Coordinates of C-alpha atoms and ligand atoms in Angstrom, one line a residue:
Chain A
M837 CA -13.5 59.5 -19.9
S838 CA -17.2 60.5 -19.6
P839 CA -19.1 59.6 -16.4
L840 CA -21.4 57.5 -18.6
I841 CA -18.6 55.2 -19.7
L842 CA -17.2 55.1 -16.2
K843 CA -20.6 53.9 -15.0
L844 CA -20.8 51.3 -17.7
I845 CA -17.4 49.9 -16.9
L846 CA -18.2 49.9 -13.1
H847 CA -21.4 48.1 -13.7
S848 CA -19.8 45.5 -16.0
T849 CA -17.0 45.0 -13.5
W850 CA -19.5 44.2 -10.9
Q851 CA -21.2 41.7 -13.2
T852 CA -17.9 40.0 -14.0
L853 CA -17.0 39.7 -10.4
E854 CA -20.4 38.2 -9.6
M855 CA -20.0 35.5 -12.2
V856 CA -16.4 34.8 -11.4
V857 CA -16.7 34.6 -7.7
A858 CA -19.9 32.6 -7.7
S859 CA -18.8 30.1 -10.3
T860 CA -15.4 29.7 -8.6
A861 CA -17.0 29.1 -5.3
L862 CA -19.3 26.5 -6.7
S863 CA -16.3 24.9 -8.6
V864 CA -14.4 24.6 -5.3
I865 CA -17.3 23.4 -3.2
L866 CA -18.2 20.7 -5.7
G867 CA -14.8 20.1 -7.4
L868 CA -12.9 19.4 -4.2
P869 CA -15.1 16.4 -3.1
L870 CA -14.8 15.2 -6.7
A871 CA -11.0 15.3 -6.5
L872 CA -11.1 13.6 -3.1
F873 CA -13.3 10.9 -4.6
M874 CA -10.9 10.3 -7.5
I875 CA -7.9 10.1 -5.1
A876 CA -9.7 7.9 -2.6
T877 CA -11.1 5.4 -5.1
G878 CA -8.0 5.3 -7.2
P879 CA -5.1 2.9 -6.8
Q880 CA -3.5 3.1 -3.4
G881 CA -6.5 5.1 -2.2
L882 CA -8.3 4.8 1.1
Y883 CA -11.5 3.3 -0.5
R884 CA -10.2 1.4 -3.6
L885 CA -12.9 1.3 -6.3
P886 CA -10.9 1.4 -9.5
F887 CA -13.9 1.2 -11.8
A888 CA -15.6 4.2 -10.2
A889 CA -12.3 6.2 -10.3
R890 CA -11.9 5.5 -14.0
L891 CA -15.5 6.4 -14.8
M892 CA -15.3 9.6 -12.9
G893 CA -12.0 10.5 -14.6
M894 CA -13.6 10.0 -18.0
V895 CA -16.6 12.2 -17.2
V896 CA -14.3 14.9 -15.9
D897 CA -12.2 14.8 -19.0
A898 CA -15.2 14.7 -21.3
V899 CA -16.5 18.0 -19.9
R900 CA -13.1 19.6 -20.0
A901 CA -12.7 18.6 -23.7
V902 CA -15.6 20.7 -24.8
P903 CA -14.6 24.4 -25.6
F904 CA -16.4 26.7 -23.3
I905 CA -18.2 28.7 -26.0
I906 CA -19.8 25.4 -27.2
L907 CA -20.6 24.2 -23.7
L908 CA -22.4 27.5 -23.1
V909 CA -24.8 26.9 -26.0
L910 CA -25.0 23.1 -25.3
L911 CA -26.0 23.7 -21.7
I912 CA -28.8 26.2 -22.4
P913 CA -31.6 23.7 -21.5
V914 CA -29.8 22.7 -18.3
T915 CA -29.3 26.4 -17.4
R916 CA -32.9 27.1 -18.0
F917 CA -33.8 24.1 -15.8
I918 CA -31.5 25.2 -12.9
A919 CA -31.7 29.0 -13.1
G920 CA -35.2 29.3 -14.4
T921 CA -33.9 31.4 -17.4
S922 CA -31.1 30.9 -19.9
L923 CA -30.3 34.6 -20.1
G924 CA -28.5 37.0 -17.8
T925 CA -25.6 37.2 -15.3
E926 CA -27.1 34.7 -12.8
A927 CA -27.9 32.2 -15.6
A928 CA -24.3 32.4 -16.8
I929 CA -23.1 31.1 -13.4
V930 CA -24.5 27.7 -14.3
P931 CA -22.4 26.9 -17.4
L932 CA -19.4 28.6 -15.9
S933 CA -19.6 26.4 -12.8
I934 CA -20.2 23.2 -14.9
A935 CA -17.0 24.0 -16.8
G936 CA -15.2 25.0 -13.6
I937 CA -16.0 21.9 -11.4
P938 CA -14.0 19.4 -13.5
Y939 CA -11.3 22.1 -14.1
F940 CA -10.7 22.7 -10.4
A941 CA -11.2 19.0 -9.7
R942 CA -8.2 18.1 -11.8
I943 CA -6.0 20.8 -10.3
A944 CA -7.1 19.8 -6.8
E945 CA -6.4 16.1 -7.6
M946 CA -2.8 17.1 -8.6
A947 CA -2.3 19.0 -5.4
L948 CA -3.7 16.1 -3.3
R949 CA -1.4 13.7 -5.1
E950 CA 1.6 15.7 -4.1
V951 CA 0.9 14.9 -0.5
D952 CA 3.6 12.5 0.8
S953 CA 2.1 9.0 1.2
G954 CA 4.3 8.6 4.3
L955 CA 2.1 11.2 6.0
V956 CA -1.0 9.1 5.3
D957 CA 0.9 6.1 6.7
A958 CA 1.9 8.0 9.8
V959 CA -1.7 9.0 10.6
R960 CA -3.1 5.6 9.7
A961 CA -0.5 4.1 12.0
M962 CA -1.6 6.3 14.9
G963 CA -5.1 5.0 14.5
G964 CA -6.6 7.8 12.5
T965 CA -9.9 7.1 10.8
R966 CA -10.3 7.7 7.1
M967 CA -12.1 11.0 7.8
T968 CA -9.2 12.2 10.0
I969 CA -6.8 11.3 7.2
I970 CA -8.8 13.2 4.6
R971 CA -9.1 16.3 6.8
S972 CA -5.9 16.4 8.7
V973 CA -3.5 15.0 6.1
L974 CA -4.8 15.3 2.6
I975 CA -6.6 18.6 2.7
A976 CA -4.5 20.2 5.4
E977 CA -1.2 19.3 3.7
A978 CA -2.4 20.2 0.2
L979 CA -3.9 23.5 1.2
P980 CA -1.2 25.8 -0.3
G981 CA -1.6 23.9 -3.6
L982 CA -5.4 24.1 -3.4
V983 CA -5.2 27.8 -2.8
T984 CA -3.0 28.2 -5.9
G985 CA -5.6 26.1 -7.7
V986 CA -8.4 28.5 -6.6
T987 CA -6.3 31.4 -7.9
V988 CA -5.9 29.7 -11.3
T989 CA -9.6 28.9 -11.5
L990 CA -10.6 32.4 -10.6
I991 CA -8.4 33.8 -13.5
T992 CA -9.7 31.2 -15.9
M993 CA -13.2 32.2 -15.0
V994 CA -12.5 35.8 -15.7
G995 CA -11.5 34.7 -19.3
A996 CA -14.5 32.4 -19.6
S997 CA -17.0 34.9 -18.4
A998 CA -16.0 37.2 -21.3
M999 CA -17.7 34.7 -23.6
A1000 CA -20.9 34.6 -21.5
G1001 CA -22.0 37.7 -23.3
V1002 CA -23.3 35.3 -25.9
I1003 CA -26.2 34.4 -23.5
G1004 CA -26.7 38.1 -22.4
A1005 CA -24.7 37.8 -19.2
G1006 CA -23.1 41.2 -19.5
G1007 CA -19.8 41.7 -17.9
L1008 CA -16.5 43.3 -19.0
G1009 CA -15.9 41.0 -22.0
D1010 CA -19.4 41.7 -23.3
L1011 CA -18.9 45.4 -22.9
A1012 CA -15.6 45.4 -24.7
I1013 CA -17.1 43.5 -27.7
R1014 CA -20.2 45.6 -28.0
Y1015 CA -18.6 49.1 -27.6
G1016 CA -15.0 48.4 -28.7
Y1017 CA -15.5 46.0 -31.5
Q1018 CA -19.0 46.8 -32.9
R1019 CA -19.0 50.6 -32.3
F1020 CA -15.3 51.3 -32.5
N1021 CA -15.2 53.0 -29.1
T1022 CA -11.5 52.5 -28.2
T1023 CA -11.8 54.4 -24.9
V1024 CA -14.2 51.7 -23.5
M1025 CA -12.0 49.0 -24.9
F1026 CA -8.9 50.3 -23.2
G1027 CA -10.8 50.9 -20.0
V1028 CA -12.0 47.3 -19.9
V1029 CA -8.5 46.0 -20.6
V1030 CA -7.0 48.1 -17.8
V1031 CA -9.7 46.9 -15.4
L1032 CA -9.1 43.2 -16.4
I1033 CA -5.3 43.5 -16.0
I1034 CA -5.7 45.0 -12.5
M1035 CA -8.3 42.4 -11.6
V1036 CA -6.2 39.4 -12.7
S1037 CA -3.0 40.8 -11.2
L1038 CA -4.7 41.4 -7.8
M1039 CA -6.1 37.9 -7.8
Q1040 CA -2.6 36.5 -8.6
V1041 CA -0.8 38.6 -6.0
I1042 CA -3.4 37.8 -3.2
G1043 CA -3.5 34.1 -4.1
N1044 CA 0.3 33.8 -4.2
S1045 CA 0.8 35.5 -0.8
L1046 CA -1.9 33.4 0.8
A1047 CA -0.4 30.2 -0.6
R1048 CA 3.1 31.3 0.6
W1049 CA 1.7 32.2 4.1
L1050 CA 0.1 28.7 4.3
K1051 CA 3.3 27.0 3.3
H1052 CA 5.1 27.1 6.6
Chain B
M710 CA 5.3 -14.3 31.4
N711 CA 3.3 -14.0 28.2
P712 CA 5.1 -12.2 25.4
I713 CA 3.8 -8.8 24.4
L714 CA 4.3 -9.7 20.8
D715 CA 4.0 -13.2 19.4
I716 CA 4.6 -13.7 15.7
Q717 CA 3.7 -17.1 14.4
H718 CA 4.6 -18.4 10.9
V719 CA 4.0 -15.1 9.1
T720 CA 4.2 -15.2 5.3
H721 CA 3.5 -12.2 3.1
T722 CA 3.7 -11.8 -0.6
F723 CA 3.4 -8.9 -3.1
G724 CA 2.1 -10.5 -6.2
Q725 CA 4.7 -13.1 -7.2
H726 CA 7.3 -11.7 -4.7
T727 CA 7.5 -13.3 -1.3
A728 CA 8.6 -10.5 1.0
L729 CA 8.2 -12.5 4.3
Q730 CA 8.4 -16.3 4.6
D731 CA 7.4 -18.3 7.7
I732 CA 8.6 -15.8 10.3
S733 CA 8.2 -16.7 14.0
F734 CA 9.5 -15.0 17.1
S735 CA 8.3 -13.4 20.2
V736 CA 9.2 -10.3 22.1
Q737 CA 8.9 -9.8 25.9
Q738 CA 7.7 -6.7 27.6
G739 CA 10.5 -4.2 28.0
E740 CA 12.8 -5.8 25.5
V741 CA 14.8 -3.8 22.9
V742 CA 15.0 -5.8 19.7
G743 CA 17.1 -4.8 16.7
L744 CA 15.9 -6.0 13.3
I745 CA 18.7 -6.0 10.7
G746 CA 19.2 -7.3 7.2
R747 CA 20.1 -6.2 3.8
S748 CA 18.1 -3.8 1.7
G749 CA 15.0 -5.6 0.4
A750 CA 15.2 -8.3 3.1
G751 CA 11.7 -7.5 4.2
K752 CA 12.3 -5.5 7.4
S753 CA 9.9 -2.7 6.7
T754 CA 7.3 -5.1 5.5
L755 CA 7.5 -7.0 8.8
L756 CA 7.3 -3.8 10.7
R757 CA 4.2 -2.8 8.7
C758 CA 2.6 -6.1 9.6
L759 CA 3.4 -5.6 13.3
C760 CA 1.6 -2.3 13.4
A761 CA -1.3 -3.6 11.4
L762 CA -0.7 -1.4 8.3
E763 CA -0.3 -4.5 6.3
R764 CA -2.2 -7.8 6.8
P765 CA 0.0 -10.8 6.2
Q766 CA -1.5 -13.5 4.0
Q767 CA -0.6 -16.3 6.4
G768 CA 0.3 -16.6 10.0
H769 CA -0.7 -14.8 13.2
I770 CA 0.5 -11.7 15.0
L771 CA -0.5 -11.5 18.6
L772 CA -0.2 -8.2 20.3
D773 CA -0.9 -8.5 24.0
G774 CA -2.8 -11.7 23.2
V775 CA -5.0 -10.1 20.4
D776 CA -4.6 -11.6 17.0
L777 CA -4.1 -8.6 14.6
T778 CA -4.5 -10.8 11.5
T779 CA -8.1 -11.7 12.3
Q780 CA -9.4 -8.3 13.5
P781 CA -11.7 -6.3 11.3
E782 CA -10.4 -2.9 10.1
R783 CA -12.6 -1.1 12.6
Q784 CA -10.8 -2.8 15.5
L785 CA -7.4 -2.4 13.9
V786 CA -7.9 1.4 13.9
R787 CA -8.2 1.2 17.7
I788 CA -5.4 -1.2 18.1
R789 CA -3.0 1.0 16.1
R790 CA -3.5 3.7 18.8
K791 CA -1.5 1.5 21.1
I792 CA 1.5 1.2 18.8
G793 CA 4.0 4.1 18.3
L794 CA 5.7 4.2 14.9
V795 CA 8.9 6.3 14.2
F796 CA 9.9 6.8 10.6
Q797 CA 13.2 7.3 8.8
H798 CA 11.9 10.4 7.1
F799 CA 10.0 11.6 10.2
N800 CA 6.7 12.1 8.4
L801 CA 5.7 15.1 10.3
L802 CA 2.7 17.1 9.1
T803 CA 4.1 20.3 7.6
S804 CA 0.8 22.1 8.1
R805 CA 1.0 21.7 11.9
T806 CA 3.3 23.1 14.5
V807 CA 5.4 20.8 16.7
A808 CA 2.6 20.9 19.3
G809 CA 0.0 20.3 16.6
N810 CA 1.8 17.2 15.4
I811 CA 2.1 15.7 18.9
A812 CA -1.5 16.6 19.6
L813 CA -2.8 14.6 16.6
P814 CA -2.6 11.1 18.3
L815 CA -4.1 12.7 21.4
Q816 CA -7.0 14.2 19.4
I817 CA -7.5 10.8 17.7
A818 CA -7.7 9.2 21.1
G819 CA -10.2 11.7 22.2
C820 CA -8.1 13.3 24.9
P821 CA -9.6 16.5 26.3
R822 CA -8.0 19.8 25.1
K823 CA -6.8 20.8 28.5
E824 CA -4.9 17.6 29.1
Q825 CA -3.4 17.7 25.6
A826 CA -1.4 20.8 26.4
D827 CA 0.0 19.3 29.6
R828 CA 0.9 16.0 27.9
I829 CA 2.6 17.9 25.0
A830 CA 4.7 19.9 27.5
E831 CA 5.6 16.7 29.3
L832 CA 6.6 14.9 26.1
L833 CA 8.6 17.9 24.8
E834 CA 10.5 17.9 28.1
L835 CA 11.1 14.2 27.7
V836 CA 12.6 14.5 24.2
G837 CA 14.5 17.6 25.1
L838 CA 12.6 20.1 23.0
K839 CA 11.1 22.4 25.7
G840 CA 9.7 25.6 24.2
F841 CA 9.5 24.3 20.7
E842 CA 5.7 24.1 20.7
K843 CA 5.0 26.8 18.2
K844 CA 7.7 26.0 15.7
Y845 CA 6.9 24.4 12.3
P846 CA 8.8 21.2 11.2
S847 CA 10.5 23.2 8.4
Q848 CA 12.2 25.3 11.1
L849 CA 13.8 22.2 12.7
S850 CA 17.0 20.2 12.1
G851 CA 16.8 16.5 11.2
G852 CA 17.6 15.4 14.8
Q853 CA 15.0 17.8 16.2
K854 CA 12.4 16.5 13.8
Q855 CA 13.1 13.0 14.8
R856 CA 12.6 14.0 18.5
V857 CA 9.2 15.4 17.6
G858 CA 8.5 12.1 15.7
I859 CA 9.4 10.1 18.9
A860 CA 7.3 12.5 21.1
R861 CA 4.4 12.0 18.7
A862 CA 4.8 8.2 18.7
L863 CA 4.8 8.2 22.5
A864 CA 1.9 10.6 22.9
A865 CA -0.9 8.1 23.3
N866 CA 1.1 5.9 25.8
P867 CA 1.8 3.0 23.4
T868 CA 2.6 -0.5 24.6
L869 CA 5.0 -1.0 21.7
L870 CA 7.4 1.4 19.9
L871 CA 8.4 0.5 16.4
C872 CA 11.2 2.4 14.6
D873 CA 12.0 2.0 10.9
E874 CA 15.5 3.3 10.4
A875 CA 14.8 6.1 12.8
T876 CA 18.4 7.3 12.7
S877 CA 19.4 6.6 9.0
A878 CA 18.8 10.1 7.9
L879 CA 20.8 11.7 10.7
D880 CA 24.4 12.6 11.3
P881 CA 26.4 10.6 13.8
E882 CA 25.9 13.1 16.6
S883 CA 22.1 13.2 16.2
T884 CA 22.1 9.4 15.9
S885 CA 23.8 9.1 19.3
S886 CA 21.5 11.5 21.0
I887 CA 18.4 9.8 19.5
L888 CA 19.7 6.4 20.5
N889 CA 20.4 7.6 24.0
L890 CA 16.9 9.0 24.1
L891 CA 15.3 5.7 23.0
A892 CA 17.4 3.8 25.6
D893 CA 16.3 6.3 28.2
I894 CA 12.7 5.8 27.3
N895 CA 13.1 2.1 27.4
K896 CA 14.5 2.3 30.9
K897 CA 12.1 5.0 32.3
L898 CA 8.9 3.7 30.8
G899 CA 9.8 0.0 30.4
L900 CA 8.6 0.4 26.8
T901 CA 9.2 -2.5 24.4
I902 CA 11.1 -1.3 21.3
V903 CA 11.6 -3.0 17.9
L904 CA 14.1 -1.1 15.8
I905 CA 15.0 -1.6 12.2
T906 CA 18.4 -0.5 11.1
H907 CA 21.1 -1.4 8.7
E908 CA 23.8 0.3 10.7
M909 CA 25.3 -2.5 12.8
D910 CA 26.8 0.2 15.1
V911 CA 23.3 1.2 16.1
V912 CA 22.5 -2.3 17.1
R913 CA 25.8 -2.7 18.9
R914 CA 25.0 0.2 21.2
F915 CA 21.4 -0.3 21.7
A916 CA 19.8 -3.7 21.1
Q917 CA 19.6 -6.4 23.7
R918 CA 18.6 -8.9 21.1
I919 CA 19.1 -9.0 17.4
L920 CA 16.9 -10.6 14.6
V921 CA 18.5 -11.0 11.2
L922 CA 16.2 -11.1 8.1
D923 CA 17.5 -12.4 4.8
H924 CA 15.4 -12.7 1.7
G925 CA 12.2 -12.7 3.8
R926 CA 13.4 -15.3 6.2
L927 CA 14.4 -15.0 9.8
V928 CA 18.0 -16.4 9.8
E929 CA 19.3 -15.4 13.2
D930 CA 17.9 -14.6 16.6
G931 CA 20.4 -13.8 19.4
T932 CA 22.6 -11.3 21.1
L933 CA 25.5 -9.5 19.4
L934 CA 27.9 -11.4 21.5
D935 CA 26.5 -14.7 20.2
F936 CA 27.0 -13.4 16.7
L937 CA 30.6 -12.2 17.3
R938 CA 31.3 -15.7 18.7
D939 CA 29.9 -17.6 15.8
G940 CA 30.0 -15.0 13.1
Q941 CA 32.6 -16.7 10.9
N942 CA 30.2 -19.6 10.3
N943 CA 27.5 -17.5 8.7
R944 CA 27.9 -15.6 5.5
T945 CA 24.9 -13.2 6.1
L946 CA 26.2 -12.4 9.5
Q947 CA 29.7 -11.9 8.2
T948 CA 28.7 -9.3 5.7
L949 CA 26.5 -7.5 8.2
L950 CA 29.2 -7.6 10.9
A951 CA 31.9 -6.4 8.5
D952 CA 30.9 -2.8 9.2
I953 CA 31.7 -3.0 12.9
R954 CA 34.4 -5.6 13.1
P955 CA 38.0 -4.8 13.0
S956 CA 39.6 -6.0 9.8
L957 CA 43.2 -6.9 9.0
P958 CA 45.2 -4.0 7.5
A959 CA 46.1 -4.6 3.9
F960 CA 49.9 -4.6 4.3
L961 CA 49.6 -7.6 6.6
T962 CA 47.2 -9.5 4.4
E963 CA 49.9 -9.6 1.7
T964 CA 52.4 -11.4 3.8
L965 CA 50.0 -13.6 5.7
A966 CA 50.8 -17.4 5.7
S967 CA 48.5 -20.0 7.1
A968 CA 51.2 -21.9 9.1
P969 CA 54.3 -20.6 11.0
Q970 CA 57.7 -21.0 9.3
Q971 CA 61.2 -20.1 10.1
G972 CA 61.4 -16.2 10.5
H973 CA 57.7 -16.1 9.7
N974 CA 56.2 -16.9 13.1
K975 CA 54.4 -13.8 14.4
A976 CA 50.8 -15.0 15.0
I977 CA 47.9 -12.8 13.9
I978 CA 44.7 -13.6 15.8
R979 CA 41.2 -12.3 16.1
L980 CA 40.0 -12.3 19.7
V981 CA 36.5 -11.8 21.1
L982 CA 36.1 -11.1 24.8
S983 CA 33.0 -10.3 26.9
G984 CA 32.0 -9.3 30.4
D985 CA 34.7 -9.5 33.0
N986 CA 37.1 -11.0 30.5
A987 CA 37.1 -7.8 28.5
S988 CA 38.4 -5.6 31.4
E989 CA 41.3 -7.9 32.5
P990 CA 44.9 -7.0 32.0
L991 CA 45.3 -9.3 29.1
F992 CA 48.6 -8.1 27.6
S993 CA 50.6 -8.3 30.8
A994 CA 49.1 -11.7 31.7
L995 CA 50.3 -13.1 28.4
H996 CA 53.7 -11.6 29.0
E997 CA 54.0 -12.9 32.5
Q998 CA 52.7 -16.4 31.8
F999 CA 54.1 -17.1 28.4
N1000 CA 56.7 -14.4 27.8
V1001 CA 54.8 -13.5 24.7
R1002 CA 54.9 -10.0 23.3
T1003 CA 51.5 -8.8 22.3
A1004 CA 50.5 -5.9 20.1
L1005 CA 47.0 -4.5 19.4
L1006 CA 46.6 -4.1 15.6
Q1007 CA 42.9 -3.3 15.2
G1008 CA 39.8 -3.0 17.3
G1009 CA 39.5 -2.7 21.1
V1010 CA 36.9 -2.9 23.9
T1011 CA 33.5 -1.2 23.5
T1012 CA 30.2 -1.2 25.2
V1013 CA 27.5 -3.5 23.9
G1014 CA 24.2 -2.8 25.4
E1015 CA 25.3 -2.6 29.1
H1016 CA 28.3 -4.9 29.0
L1017 CA 31.9 -4.5 27.9
S1018 CA 32.9 -6.4 24.8
G1019 CA 36.2 -6.8 23.1
D1020 CA 36.7 -7.5 19.5
M1021 CA 40.3 -7.1 18.3
I1022 CA 43.1 -8.2 16.1
L1023 CA 46.3 -8.9 17.9
S1024 CA 49.8 -10.0 17.0
L1025 CA 51.6 -12.5 19.3
E1026 CA 55.3 -13.2 19.2
G1027 CA 57.6 -15.3 21.4
E1028 CA 58.9 -18.8 22.1
K1029 CA 55.6 -20.0 23.7
T1030 CA 53.2 -18.5 21.2
E1031 CA 51.5 -21.8 20.7
Q1032 CA 50.9 -22.3 24.4
A1033 CA 49.6 -18.7 24.6
L1034 CA 47.2 -19.4 21.8
S1035 CA 45.8 -22.6 23.4
H1036 CA 45.3 -20.6 26.6
L1037 CA 43.4 -17.9 24.8
K1038 CA 41.3 -20.6 23.0
T1039 CA 39.8 -21.6 26.4
A1040 CA 39.9 -18.3 28.2
A1041 CA 38.4 -16.1 25.5
Q1042 CA 34.9 -16.2 24.1
N1043 CA 36.3 -16.7 20.7
M1044 CA 39.8 -16.9 19.3
E1045 CA 40.6 -17.4 15.6
V1046 CA 44.1 -17.6 14.2
L1047 CA 44.2 -15.6 11.0
G1048 CA 47.7 -16.5 10.0
Y1049 CA 51.4 -15.8 10.5
V1050 CA 53.5 -13.0 9.3
P1051 CA 57.3 -12.4 9.2
S1052 CA 58.6 -11.6 12.6
H1053 CA 60.1 -8.2 11.6
S1054 CA 56.8 -6.8 10.3
Ligands
LIG1218 N1 3.9 -2.2 -1.6 C1 4.8 -3.1 -2.2 N2 4.4 -3.7 -3.4 C2 5.2 -4.6 -4.0 N3 6.4 -5.0 -3.5 C3 6.8 -4.5 -2.3 C4 6.0 -3.5 -1.6 N4 6.7 -3.2 -0.5 C5 7.8 -3.9 -0.5 N5 7.9 -4.7 -1.6 C6 9.0 -5.6 -1.9 O1 9.2 -6.5 -0.8 C7 10.6 -6.6 -0.5 C8 10.9 -6.2 0.9 O2 10.7 -4.8 1.0 P1 11.0 -4.1 2.4 O3 10.7 -2.6 2.1 O4 10.3 -4.7 3.5 O5 12.6 -4.2 2.5 P2 13.6 -3.6 3.6 O6 14.2 -4.7 4.3 O7 12.8 -2.6 4.5 O8 14.6 -2.8 2.8 P3 15.3 -1.4 3.0 O9 16.5 -1.7 4.0 O10 15.8 -1.0 1.7 O11 14.3 -0.5 3.6 C9 11.3 -5.8 -1.5 O12 11.8 -6.7 -2.5 C10 10.3 -4.9 -2.1 O13 10.5 -4.7 -3.5
LIG1219 MG1 12.8 -0.5 4.8

């Protein structure tokens, strides 16, 4: 493998990591409150608002229903508004996050629902405020599940970022398509695949052991 | 003295279903009250109303003179800090250590960190789990988890301790030790305890007073001895008491006749004794006074709360059996002739 190809792969790996980490971080930061909102306003929630819960659920599902490649194009005006440009690695973080927020929200919602309602009762009975219940019961008890959700979201973002080449975001997927598919450079193609396999496996292994460690 | 807990005409419904209907009773400071009843009778619902987790549709619940049913949620959050709740399935936070679980009510009450550690050590000593601070609930046995549950319920110095089937998930040995612990706490701290159970044996050993719920109504309120005395008049009580009362062996039931006949004159009786009566030399007295031969077929003398209580099935045989029976009728707390069997059996 020539130094040039190596440099190309290294550069693309960095771009992919940038997109994946930034969009996953945003998905968690905004998706977790969304999940808490859906749990808390839902039936048996701490702040029952069934209509709001239903509406939020519909919005979340609507975004999730659109295939990412279409969302990417559909969101170009939004991306331009937020990022100032619709092209490049940073710009791609916008549509990736918008797809990732409802994705993580649904996973987090499932993890939060797994929390035994008896624990909520226990802390309510000892005079805990709703904030205490959200922090010390819902989030704390769901943490292993939430970590698994972050792992799944990271890996999904690796896949989605490959499509972001469409808006000139670069990254490993883009590299594999331009060199491997359009120029028949199988060395680059194989290199990219190996890097992706290593990247995804590492994420999975680290995520799993973190979740296991948190699950006392 | 004003009661610590005063329940007045509480009614609670879930949709069409009436879970509690016109319940009234009061509990004095330091009392241990057992709440029993069949599954679905409304015991847990009543307990959830008592700790303000559920607001009854009608009636009033006064805790230390404060009406829980009219307080806004903000106030209820404060009031709940003075009530300890122990659950059947422990409900410990798996994400926290033993110390972390016990610390939670202290944190909620705003107790300074330094005092928390002292209080946790003190509570673990009380429940017999010294040195377990750093363990996680998953590393404990059921009985140990329940001890943590009790320590957590006691952490913020509650005025009232409520237990919802606190021993139902435990083996007999752990049940005993948890009950002893609760009795101990009641004595040492003078804490008022309301305990739900459907094991009559738990009530027998522990409760000074028993409330019986049936289909959402309070049908009985008294001591176990009261119930043993009048149990046969009440169907609900009879089924509940069946667990702990001696019952006639099957081979005798077959030959049982309601009246004595020739060669069929061994009397089978059920006898309830209490207090001093229970420790008297009954069998020899019957022999000396009436020349009656007495055998114990089932049951015996046990401790109820702090007193001795006898509940047994006996056979009596001899010339003066009828005199012996009328003597027992007046001397014992309760005597019931179950029937007569052939004298050779
Ligand atoms: N949240 C609820 N929504 C609707 N119905 C309920 C609810 N909680 C309890 N019930 C009903 O109220 C009745 C009383 O229930 P409760 O849990 O108080 O019974 P229990 O005496 O504690 O029974 P068990 O011994 O089985 O625990 C039951 O018929 C139950 O179905
Ligand atoms: Mg119950």
